Amino acid sequence: MKGKQAKKKYHKQAEKMAHESQLTAALQEIEQLQEQLEERVHSEISLRAETKRLEHEKEMQQENAEQMKQENTKLKVTSQGLQEKNEALAKQLRNEADLIDQIKAIQKELSEYKVKTLEVLSSQKEPLEEISKEHEKTIAKIKQLDNELVKMKKEEKLLKERLNRLRARHNQIMNTKMMKWTGLYWKLRKKLRWKKK
């Protein structure tokens, strides 16, 4: 009789230890999943910050390019105005020898403006090409970051689903244990009552 009770007690203890080890393993897996989820969220925040920084950098590059274009347009307008002024003076003072020096001075000024315009244009060519290349790189980086963000969101969704399944399993195990413990409690109570009688 004592041997049977000892066996039962041993089986119950083994069962209890198995349930506890399952519960411990489930809790550890839940903690690991929560850590992974936190890492994913941190990574996503970093990616978003990098995306915003690149977008701001892109806007600054576009503004610089626009300013250079406006400056170039102003120089072209100034050059065209001087050329028109030179032509008007040339027509008006064609037959007046005393104004030839003025025409030469204007022509010289026009030549200097042309040289400056060419210098500005040549100096702007490389920066504009660099800005264009940087712009293309920025767009490619933003696309890459967007793709990574979409991938991270999918992975986060899968992790959440897995975590929910584990929680449901954990609750199921706990409910089963509670039911067993409640049953044992009432059996013990019944035995104690029988012994008292």
XYZ file of C-alpha atoms in Angstrom, residues 8-192:
185
model
C 1.789 7.939 -7.024
C 3.581 10.650 -5.114
C 6.685 10.174 -7.272
C 4.591 10.347 -10.511
C 2.859 13.500 -9.298
C 6.161 15.124 -8.412
C 7.619 14.124 -11.805
C 4.534 15.514 -13.536
C 4.777 18.732 -11.540
C 8.490 19.115 -12.407
C 7.773 18.469 -16.106
C 5.047 21.145 -16.085
C 7.328 23.572 -14.278
C 10.184 22.970 -16.748
C 7.749 23.485 -19.664
C 6.530 26.698 -18.046
C 10.099 27.903 -17.426
C 11.048 27.168 -21.058
C 7.938 29.010 -22.296
C 8.710 32.021 -20.082
C 12.325 32.091 -21.304
C 11.157 31.980 -24.907
C 8.677 34.818 -24.190
C 11.505 36.909 -22.672
C 13.729 36.230 -25.694
C 10.926 37.221 -28.049
C 10.301 40.424 -26.071
C 14.023 41.288 -26.269
C 14.005 40.626 -30.037
C 10.915 42.810 -30.404
C 12.582 45.651 -28.463
C 15.680 45.350 -30.672
C 13.493 45.462 -33.785
C 11.660 48.564 -32.503
C 14.988 50.291 -31.696
C 16.327 49.398 -35.153
C 13.143 50.716 -36.798
C 13.437 54.021 -34.882
C 17.084 54.346 -36.004
C 16.100 53.640 -39.619
C 13.360 56.282 -39.467
C 15.759 58.863 -38.011
C 18.321 58.077 -40.758
C 15.593 58.402 -43.409
C 14.552 61.832 -42.053
C 18.176 62.983 -41.963
C 18.730 61.897 -45.575
C 15.509 63.623 -46.671
C 16.634 66.841 -44.936
C 20.045 66.552 -46.614
C 18.334 66.035 -49.970
C 16.216 69.197 -49.447
C 19.343 71.209 -48.556
C 21.090 69.970 -51.715
C 18.065 70.904 -53.817
C 18.008 74.399 -52.260
C 21.740 74.868 -53.005
C 21.225 73.751 -56.592
C 18.273 76.157 -56.937
C 20.356 79.069 -55.555
C 23.158 78.301 -58.020
C 20.671 78.191 -60.891
C 19.206 81.565 -59.829
C 22.694 83.110 -59.607
C 23.527 81.723 -63.031
C 20.282 83.185 -64.448
C 21.102 86.608 -62.906
C 24.553 86.549 -64.502
C 23.044 85.628 -67.868
C 20.509 88.495 -67.562
C 23.302 90.937 -66.592
C 25.409 89.739 -69.515
C 22.478 90.066 -71.914
C 21.675 93.579 -70.580
C 25.273 94.681 -71.078
C 25.319 93.242 -74.560
C 22.117 95.104 -75.435
C 23.553 98.300 -73.920
C 26.712 97.836 -75.984
C 24.716 97.364 -79.184
C 22.550 100.433 -78.447
C 25.623 102.589 -77.800
C 27.333 101.221 -80.901
C 24.355 102.301 -83.045
C 23.968 105.680 -81.341
C 27.640 106.613 -81.332
C 28.775 104.922 -84.543
C 29.661 108.213 -86.262
C 30.944 110.026 -83.157
C 34.694 109.571 -82.758
C 34.838 111.146 -79.280
C 32.649 108.314 -77.852
C 34.736 105.417 -79.235
C 36.596 105.144 -75.917
C 33.292 104.692 -74.073
C 32.272 101.933 -76.466
C 35.640 100.230 -75.982
C 35.247 100.459 -72.213
C 31.786 98.905 -72.402
C 33.086 96.205 -74.721
C 35.885 95.489 -72.262
C 33.360 95.351 -69.389
C 31.218 93.004 -71.453
C 34.226 90.786 -72.143
C 35.036 90.692 -68.421
C 31.429 89.764 -67.615
C 31.554 87.041 -70.255
C 34.752 85.679 -68.702
C 33.170 85.834 -65.229
C 30.037 84.157 -66.536
C 32.077 81.371 -68.098
C 34.100 81.010 -64.874
C 30.910 80.823 -62.789
C 29.393 78.316 -65.192
C 32.512 76.142 -65.185
C 32.826 76.386 -61.373
C 29.164 75.414 -60.974
C 29.366 72.461 -63.347
C 31.206 70.110 -60.938
C 29.157 71.004 -57.814
C 25.933 70.556 -59.769
C 27.115 67.156 -61.026
C 28.121 66.188 -57.470
C 24.756 67.361 -56.119
C 23.004 65.316 -58.803
C 25.041 62.215 -57.903
C 24.421 62.770 -54.173
C 20.735 63.224 -54.923
C 20.626 59.883 -56.759
C 22.521 58.170 -53.916
C 20.129 59.693 -51.375
C 17.083 58.448 -53.311
C 18.628 54.951 -53.553
C 19.407 54.987 -49.804
C 15.838 56.099 -48.989
C 14.432 53.277 -51.145
C 16.722 50.781 -49.424
C 15.682 52.059 -45.987
C 11.995 51.899 -46.983
C 12.458 48.260 -48.068
C 14.230 47.438 -44.800
C 11.441 49.167 -42.853
C 8.777 47.096 -44.637
C 10.791 43.922 -43.936
C 11.176 44.881 -40.255
C 7.429 45.511 -39.947
C 6.685 42.050 -41.401
C 9.153 40.447 -38.993
C 7.669 42.416 -36.086
C 4.179 41.210 -37.024
C 5.393 37.579 -37.111
C 7.092 38.000 -33.723
C 3.913 39.455 -32.216
C 1.848 36.560 -33.582
C 4.336 34.043 -32.179
C 4.319 35.838 -28.813
C 0.503 35.758 -28.726
C 0.522 32.009 -29.473
C 3.039 31.417 -26.679
C 0.944 33.475 -24.258
C -2.148 31.504 -25.184
C -0.209 28.236 -24.626
C 1.096 29.542 -21.308
C -2.449 30.442 -20.178
C -3.690 27.015 -21.271
C -0.935 25.281 -19.262
C -1.668 27.451 -16.216
C -5.411 26.756 -16.479
C -4.718 22.995 -16.702
C -2.448 23.197 -13.633
C -5.022 25.168 -11.693
C -7.673 22.603 -12.497
C -5.361 19.765 -11.352
C -4.397 21.610 -8.146
C -8.072 22.335 -7.413
C -8.907 18.646 -7.931
C -6.073 17.571 -5.615
C -7.216 20.075 -2.986
C -10.785 18.694 -2.955
C -9.529 15.069 -2.897
C -7.264 15.828 0.070
C -10.045 17.648 1.846
C -12.403 14.697 1.251
C -9.782 12.257 2.624
C -9.247 14.415 5.692
